[in-house]
Short mmCIF file of C-alpha atoms in Angstrom, two decimals:
data_model
loop_
_atom_site.label_atom_id
_atom_site.label_comp_id
_atom_site.label_asym_id
_atom_site.label_seq_id
_atom_site.Cartn_x
_atom_site.Cartn_y
_atom_site.Cartn_z
CA UNK A 12 164.10 -84.30 2.13
CA UNK A 13 163.17 -86.77 4.80
CA UNK A 14 161.04 -89.88 4.15
CA UNK A 15 158.75 -91.14 6.88
CA UNK A 16 156.62 -94.27 6.96
CA UNK A 17 153.26 -94.27 8.74
CA UNK A 18 151.57 -97.70 8.56
CA UNK A 19 151.61 -98.71 4.90
CA UNK A 20 151.86 -95.17 3.56
CA UNK A 21 154.98 -93.21 3.10
CA UNK A 22 155.31 -89.52 2.52
CA UNK A 23 158.07 -87.00 2.00
CA UNK A 24 158.40 -83.90 4.17
CA UNK A 25 160.27 -81.13 2.46
CA UNK A 26 162.50 -78.97 4.65
CA UNK A 27 163.24 -75.59 3.13
CA UNK A 28 165.88 -73.30 4.58
CA UNK A 29 164.35 -70.46 6.50
CA UNK A 30 166.23 -67.22 6.90
CA UNK A 31 165.17 -65.37 10.02
CA UNK A 32 164.60 -61.64 9.89
CA UNK A 33 167.59 -60.96 12.16
CA UNK A 34 169.92 -63.08 10.02
CA UNK A 35 168.65 -61.33 6.90
CA UNK A 36 169.26 -57.92 8.47
CA UNK A 37 172.74 -58.95 9.64
CA UNK A 38 173.59 -59.94 6.08
CA UNK A 39 172.99 -56.39 4.81
CA UNK A 40 175.83 -53.95 4.22
CA UNK A 41 176.97 -51.68 7.04
CA UNK A 42 175.51 -48.54 5.45
CA UNK A 43 172.01 -50.05 5.33
CA UNK A 44 172.31 -51.34 8.89
CA UNK A 45 173.41 -47.93 10.18
CA UNK A 46 170.38 -46.31 8.54
CA UNK A 47 168.06 -48.88 10.13
CA UNK A 48 169.69 -48.60 13.57
CA UNK A 49 169.46 -44.82 13.53
CA UNK A 50 165.82 -44.82 12.45
CA UNK A 51 164.77 -47.33 15.10
CA UNK A 52 166.69 -45.53 17.84
CA UNK A 53 165.24 -42.12 17.01
CA UNK A 54 161.65 -43.36 16.68
CA UNK A 55 161.78 -45.27 19.96
CA UNK A 56 163.26 -42.37 21.95
CA UNK A 57 160.87 -39.85 20.38
CA UNK A 58 157.80 -41.89 21.28
CA UNK A 59 158.88 -42.41 24.88
CA UNK A 60 159.51 -38.70 25.41
CA UNK A 61 156.59 -37.38 23.32
CA UNK A 62 154.58 -35.96 26.28
CA UNK A 63 157.45 -33.74 27.42
CA UNK A 64 158.27 -32.78 23.83
CA UNK A 65 154.74 -31.49 23.30
CA UNK A 66 154.77 -29.67 26.64
CA UNK A 67 158.04 -27.95 25.68
CA UNK A 68 156.53 -26.69 22.41
CA UNK A 69 153.43 -25.37 24.20
CA UNK A 70 155.62 -23.46 26.68
CA UNK A 71 157.75 -22.03 23.87
CA UNK A 72 154.97 -20.73 21.63
CA UNK A 73 152.15 -19.93 24.07
CA UNK A 74 152.83 -16.19 24.28
CA UNK A 75 152.53 -15.98 20.49
CA UNK A 76 149.06 -17.51 20.61
CA UNK A 77 147.55 -15.28 23.32
CA UNK A 78 145.52 -12.24 22.48
CA UNK A 79 147.91 -9.42 21.71
CA UNK A 80 150.88 -11.70 22.28
CA UNK A 81 150.84 -11.05 26.02
CA UNK A 82 154.30 -12.12 27.19
CA UNK A 83 153.19 -12.37 30.82
CA UNK A 84 150.74 -15.18 30.10
CA UNK A 85 152.38 -18.59 30.47
CA UNK A 86 150.97 -21.90 29.35
CA UNK A 87 151.32 -23.20 32.93
CA UNK A 88 153.24 -22.16 36.08
CA UNK A 89 155.22 -25.43 36.22
CA UNK A 90 155.93 -28.67 34.39
CA UNK A 91 153.56 -30.69 36.58
CA UNK A 92 150.81 -28.06 36.16
CA UNK A 93 151.31 -28.16 32.41
CA UNK A 94 150.97 -31.93 32.31
CA UNK A 95 147.80 -31.76 34.43
CA UNK A 96 146.39 -29.03 32.18
CA UNK A 97 146.81 -31.18 29.05
CA UNK A 98 145.42 -34.25 30.81
CA UNK A 99 142.29 -32.50 32.11
CA UNK A 100 141.50 -30.52 28.95
CA UNK A 101 142.48 -32.97 26.21
CA UNK A 102 142.91 -36.43 27.73
CA UNK A 103 145.78 -38.91 27.88
CA UNK A 104 146.15 -39.37 24.12
CA UNK A 105 146.77 -35.64 23.74
CA UNK A 106 150.27 -36.19 25.14
CA UNK A 107 151.06 -37.99 21.88
CA UNK A 108 149.30 -35.51 19.58
CA UNK A 109 151.40 -35.19 16.47
CA UNK A 110 153.57 -38.17 17.47
CA UNK A 111 152.79 -40.11 14.29
CA UNK A 112 154.21 -37.16 12.34
CA UNK A 113 157.11 -37.01 14.80
CA UNK A 114 158.00 -40.66 14.17
CA UNK A 115 157.53 -40.20 10.42
CA UNK A 116 160.03 -37.34 10.68
CA UNK A 117 162.31 -38.87 13.28
CA UNK A 118 162.93 -42.20 11.53
CA UNK A 119 164.56 -40.78 8.38
CA UNK A 120 166.03 -37.86 10.33
CA UNK A 121 168.01 -39.95 12.83
CA UNK A 122 168.70 -42.63 10.22
CA UNK A 123 170.37 -40.07 7.96
CA UNK A 124 172.05 -38.39 10.93
CA UNK A 125 173.75 -41.47 12.32
CA UNK A 126 174.59 -42.96 8.93
CA UNK A 127 176.18 -39.77 7.59
CA UNK A 128 177.98 -39.21 10.91
CA UNK A 129 179.55 -42.68 10.93
CA UNK A 130 180.52 -42.51 7.26
CA UNK A 131 181.94 -39.00 7.67
CA UNK A 132 184.11 -40.15 10.57
CA UNK A 133 185.40 -43.03 8.48
CA UNK A 134 186.15 -40.69 5.58
CA UNK A 135 187.91 -38.10 7.74
CA UNK A 136 189.96 -40.91 9.29
CA UNK A 137 191.51 -41.49 5.85
CA UNK A 138 192.61 -37.86 5.50
CA UNK A 139 196.34 -37.62 6.02
CA UNK A 140 196.26 -34.90 8.65
CA UNK A 141 197.18 -35.26 12.33
CA UNK A 142 193.92 -33.62 13.44
CA UNK A 143 191.94 -36.46 11.84
CA UNK A 144 194.09 -39.40 12.90
CA UNK A 145 193.09 -40.95 16.26
CA UNK A 146 195.98 -41.79 18.55
CA UNK A 147 194.66 -45.33 19.13
CA UNK A 148 192.34 -47.89 17.55
CA UNK A 149 189.27 -46.07 18.85
CA UNK A 150 186.19 -45.92 16.64
CA UNK A 151 185.31 -42.49 18.05
CA UNK A 152 187.67 -40.48 15.85
CA UNK A 153 189.37 -37.27 16.89
CA UNK A 154 187.57 -34.35 18.58
CA UNK A 155 187.67 -32.31 15.35
CA UNK A 156 186.37 -35.16 13.22
CA UNK A 157 183.48 -35.69 15.67
CA UNK A 158 182.47 -32.03 15.51
CA UNK A 159 182.73 -31.77 11.72
CA UNK A 160 181.02 -35.10 11.10
CA UNK A 161 178.21 -34.30 13.55
CA UNK A 162 177.59 -30.88 12.05
CA UNK A 163 177.60 -32.15 8.48
CA UNK A 164 175.32 -35.09 9.34
CA UNK A 165 172.83 -32.80 11.03
CA UNK A 166 172.84 -30.35 8.11
CA UNK A 167 172.04 -33.11 5.61
CA UNK A 168 169.30 -34.56 7.85
CA UNK A 169 167.66 -31.19 8.60
CA UNK A 170 167.47 -30.13 4.95
CA UNK A 171 166.15 -33.55 3.91
CA UNK A 172 163.35 -33.78 6.50
CA UNK A 173 162.44 -30.19 7.36
CA UNK A 174 158.83 -30.04 6.01
CA UNK A 175 157.90 -32.95 8.29
CA UNK A 176 159.50 -31.17 11.24
CA UNK A 177 157.50 -28.00 10.57
CA UNK A 178 154.20 -29.88 10.27
CA UNK A 179 154.99 -31.85 13.43
CA UNK A 180 155.56 -28.63 15.36
CA UNK A 181 152.30 -27.09 14.19
CA UNK A 182 150.30 -30.23 14.98
CA UNK A 183 151.88 -30.46 18.45
CA UNK A 184 151.20 -26.77 19.17
CA UNK A 185 147.45 -27.18 18.57
CA UNK A 186 145.12 -27.32 21.56
CA UNK A 187 141.55 -28.51 21.94
CA UNK A 188 139.05 -25.70 21.41
CA UNK A 189 141.15 -23.71 18.96
CA UNK A 190 139.61 -22.73 15.65
CA UNK A 191 141.04 -23.63 12.27
CA UNK A 192 142.81 -26.78 13.46
CA UNK A 193 144.83 -28.96 11.13
CA UNK A 194 143.22 -32.38 10.79
CA UNK A 195 146.26 -34.57 10.46
CA UNK A 196 149.44 -34.56 8.40
CA UNK A 197 147.83 -34.58 4.95
CA UNK A 198 145.53 -31.68 5.80
CA UNK A 199 148.45 -29.68 7.22
CA UNK A 200 150.54 -30.31 4.11
CA UNK A 201 147.76 -29.34 1.67
CA UNK A 202 146.72 -26.22 3.59
CA UNK A 203 150.26 -24.94 4.08
CA UNK A 204 150.88 -25.28 0.35
CA UNK A 205 147.59 -23.56 -0.48
CA UNK A 206 147.75 -20.77 2.10
CA UNK A 207 151.49 -20.10 2.37
CA UNK A 208 152.95 -21.58 -0.79
CA UNK A 209 155.87 -24.04 -1.11
CA UNK A 210 158.08 -21.66 0.87
CA UNK A 211 155.76 -22.11 3.84
CA UNK A 212 157.01 -25.67 4.24
CA UNK A 213 160.50 -24.27 4.89
CA UNK A 214 159.58 -21.34 7.13
CA UNK A 215 162.19 -21.17 9.89
CA UNK A 216 164.65 -23.51 8.14
CA UNK A 217 167.58 -21.15 8.66
CA UNK A 218 166.91 -20.98 12.40
CA UNK A 219 166.56 -24.77 12.53
CA UNK A 220 169.92 -25.19 10.82
CA UNK A 221 171.46 -22.76 13.29
CA UNK A 222 170.18 -24.77 16.26
CA UNK A 223 170.30 -28.36 15.01
CA UNK A 224 173.72 -28.38 13.37
CA UNK A 225 175.66 -27.20 16.44
CA UNK A 226 173.38 -29.17 18.80
CA UNK A 227 174.03 -32.48 17.08
CA UNK A 228 177.69 -31.62 16.54
CA UNK A 229 177.99 -31.05 20.29
CA UNK A 230 175.93 -34.16 21.08
CA UNK A 231 178.11 -36.45 18.97
CA UNK A 232 181.25 -34.76 20.25
CA UNK A 233 180.33 -35.11 23.93
CA UNK A 234 178.91 -38.63 23.58
CA UNK A 235 182.06 -40.00 21.96
CA UNK A 236 184.20 -37.97 24.37
CA UNK A 237 182.39 -39.43 27.39
CA UNK A 238 182.63 -42.86 25.79
CA UNK A 239 186.42 -42.52 25.52
CA UNK A 240 186.60 -41.34 29.13
CA UNK A 241 184.58 -44.33 30.31
CA UNK A 242 186.87 -46.63 28.35
CA UNK A 243 189.97 -45.07 29.86
CA UNK A 244 188.43 -45.45 33.33
CA UNK A 245 187.20 -48.99 32.57
CA UNK A 246 183.75 -47.83 33.67
CA UNK A 247 180.42 -49.37 32.58
CA UNK A 248 181.99 -51.32 29.73
CA UNK A 249 180.61 -54.52 28.21
CA UNK A 250 182.71 -57.72 28.30
CA UNK A 251 185.02 -58.32 25.36
CA UNK A 252 182.82 -60.43 23.13
CA UNK A 253 182.64 -60.90 19.35
CA UNK A 254 180.32 -58.61 17.51
CA UNK A 255 176.92 -60.20 16.85
CA UNK A 256 176.66 -61.98 13.54
CA UNK A 257 180.23 -61.84 12.22
CA UNK A 258 182.30 -63.60 14.85
CA UNK A 259 185.04 -60.99 14.87
CA UNK A 260 186.09 -59.07 17.95
CA UNK A 261 185.52 -55.33 18.03
CA UNK A 262 188.31 -52.80 18.01
CA UNK A 263 187.36 -51.41 21.39
CA UNK A 264 185.05 -52.42 24.19
CA UNK A 265 181.58 -51.01 23.95
CA UNK A 266 179.57 -49.33 26.70
CA UNK A 267 176.93 -51.26 28.58
CA UNK A 268 173.33 -49.98 28.15
CA UNK A 269 173.57 -48.04 31.47
CA UNK A 270 176.87 -46.58 30.31
CA UNK A 271 175.46 -45.47 26.97
CA UNK A 272 172.40 -44.06 28.72
CA UNK A 273 174.55 -42.05 31.14
CA UNK A 274 176.79 -40.70 28.36
CA UNK A 275 173.77 -39.75 26.29
CA UNK A 276 172.09 -38.05 29.23
CA UNK A 277 175.19 -35.99 30.02
CA UNK A 278 175.69 -34.84 26.45
CA UNK A 279 171.96 -34.07 26.17
CA UNK A 280 172.10 -31.77 29.20
CA UNK A 281 175.13 -29.88 27.92
CA UNK A 282 174.11 -29.48 24.28
CA UNK A 283 170.45 -28.66 25.00
CA UNK A 284 171.26 -25.97 27.58
CA UNK A 285 173.76 -24.27 25.29
CA UNK A 286 171.46 -24.20 22.27
CA UNK A 287 168.05 -23.75 23.92
CA UNK A 288 167.53 -20.01 23.16
CA UNK A 289 168.00 -20.68 19.45
CA UNK A 290 165.54 -23.57 19.69
CA UNK A 291 162.91 -21.21 21.17
CA UNK A 292 163.36 -18.86 18.20
CA UNK A 293 163.16 -21.78 15.79
CA UNK A 294 159.84 -23.03 17.19
CA UNK A 295 158.30 -19.58 17.17
CA UNK A 296 159.32 -18.99 13.56
CA UNK A 297 157.83 -22.35 12.56
CA UNK A 298 154.33 -21.41 13.75
CA UNK A 299 154.61 -17.67 13.05
CA UNK A 300 153.20 -17.98 9.53
CA UNK A 301 150.03 -19.62 10.80
CA UNK A 302 149.61 -17.22 13.75
CA UNK A 303 149.90 -14.20 11.45
CA UNK A 304 147.38 -15.66 9.02
CA UNK A 305 144.73 -16.78 11.52
CA UNK A 306 144.94 -13.65 13.69
CA UNK A 307 144.30 -11.38 10.72
CA UNK A 308 147.43 -9.31 11.17
CA UNK A 309 150.87 -9.25 12.67
CA UNK A 310 154.38 -9.20 11.29
CA UNK A 311 156.65 -12.03 10.21
CA UNK A 312 160.05 -11.56 11.77
CA UNK A 313 163.49 -12.88 10.91
CA UNK A 314 165.45 -14.95 13.41
CA UNK A 315 167.44 -11.92 14.65
CA UNK A 316 164.28 -9.80 14.86
CA UNK A 317 162.52 -12.53 16.83
CA UNK A 318 165.49 -12.71 19.20
CA UNK A 319 165.35 -8.99 20.02
CA UNK A 320 161.55 -9.07 20.15
CA UNK A 321 161.66 -11.78 22.84
CA UNK A 322 164.30 -9.85 24.80
CA UNK A 323 162.29 -6.63 24.70
CA UNK A 324 158.91 -8.22 25.51
CA UNK A 325 159.81 -11.13 27.78
CA UNK A 326 163.38 -10.54 28.90
CA UNK A 327 166.16 -13.12 29.06
CA UNK A 328 163.82 -15.61 30.75
CA UNK A 329 161.76 -15.63 27.56
CA UNK A 330 164.67 -17.28 25.77
CA UNK A 331 164.63 -20.10 28.32
CA UNK A 332 160.88 -20.55 28.66
CA UNK A 333 160.18 -24.28 28.69
CA UNK A 334 163.77 -25.25 29.54
CA UNK A 335 162.69 -27.50 32.43
CA UNK A 336 160.52 -29.83 30.31
CA UNK A 337 163.13 -29.62 27.55
CA UNK A 338 165.83 -30.95 29.88
CA UNK A 339 163.46 -33.55 31.30
CA UNK A 340 162.85 -34.61 27.71
CA UNK A 341 166.38 -34.22 26.37
CA UNK A 342 168.09 -36.30 29.06
CA UNK A 343 166.10 -39.50 28.45
CA UNK A 344 165.66 -38.83 24.74
CA UNK A 345 169.32 -38.34 23.88
CA UNK A 346 170.28 -41.11 26.30
CA UNK A 347 167.74 -43.53 24.84
CA UNK A 348 168.67 -42.58 21.27
CA UNK A 349 172.36 -43.34 21.72
CA UNK A 350 171.65 -46.41 23.87
CA UNK A 351 169.22 -47.83 21.31
CA UNK A 352 171.62 -47.06 18.47
CA UNK A 353 174.53 -48.80 20.18
CA UNK A 354 172.27 -51.76 21.07
CA UNK A 355 171.00 -52.12 17.49
CA UNK A 356 174.56 -51.90 16.15
CA UNK A 357 175.62 -54.79 18.37
CA UNK A 358 172.59 -56.87 17.45
CA UNK A 359 173.06 -56.37 13.71
CA UNK A 360 176.84 -56.71 13.81
CA UNK A 361 177.71 -53.27 12.47
CA UNK A 362 181.49 -52.96 12.12
#
């Protein structure tokens, strides 16, 4: 309390301790902070790259939506033509169609992914086997622990959030002028349950697991590998400063934002290119149930059947249709995700 006198009157001003939001967040346990950092990082990166993400989906599934499934009909001849097509027919906001659902999916998805990955690395580091013991004080673990932790984290995240991913894909694949459009997330959820049953919410899950688990395993592996290389080369590293909020120095120097962005971009290029054909199959399976229903016929195919169907109808290039916008999206998205995650970890003092 502090007493002040103004003329003949005195009054008491009460000062109450105020805990800022950042200080409150820094006081949380590491597991909670990792979940928050992962969710923020994924949501931010997804929103920034939403236009290219939607364009990629339209390239991937367009031949399914044409009359007779004509494989020769492309959504657009190039990335720039595709962007112009969306802009002229649907307007600027159409680039972010389905993005609210994307963020709703991406926040828990990346939160679970990063949190499980970090905890899995810590757990594997306690296993008394040479393949899980890092040779130095690095927080990146061994190559095998990165791969296993990344794969397991992705599997848990995919299974936990898959219905949102399916609805996001269907909302993003819609175009102005189509009949029988979904009117938002709630409408999509209700109609899928009514028209396809509960199993419809998980259509294509097996293909998604096949693409996401190795993709994220490779992403985590390459990101931490590039991080270790940059540390060994003393390249794009931040000064040795205490971690924010706890006053203790870190075990190893962290990357600067440009360094994290570069590492993320490199691992995004490698992992996305390797796994892209499986991603094409995944997207097509996700919308196949709706295409079959609205077209009044057709056949639902398994992942292997869809693979051979694409090869026979569209050739090898059909498996890489939309790769250009995917890489244009993946490079900044993966880079921004890892950069944002590392930034949030430093700000919240994650150890």
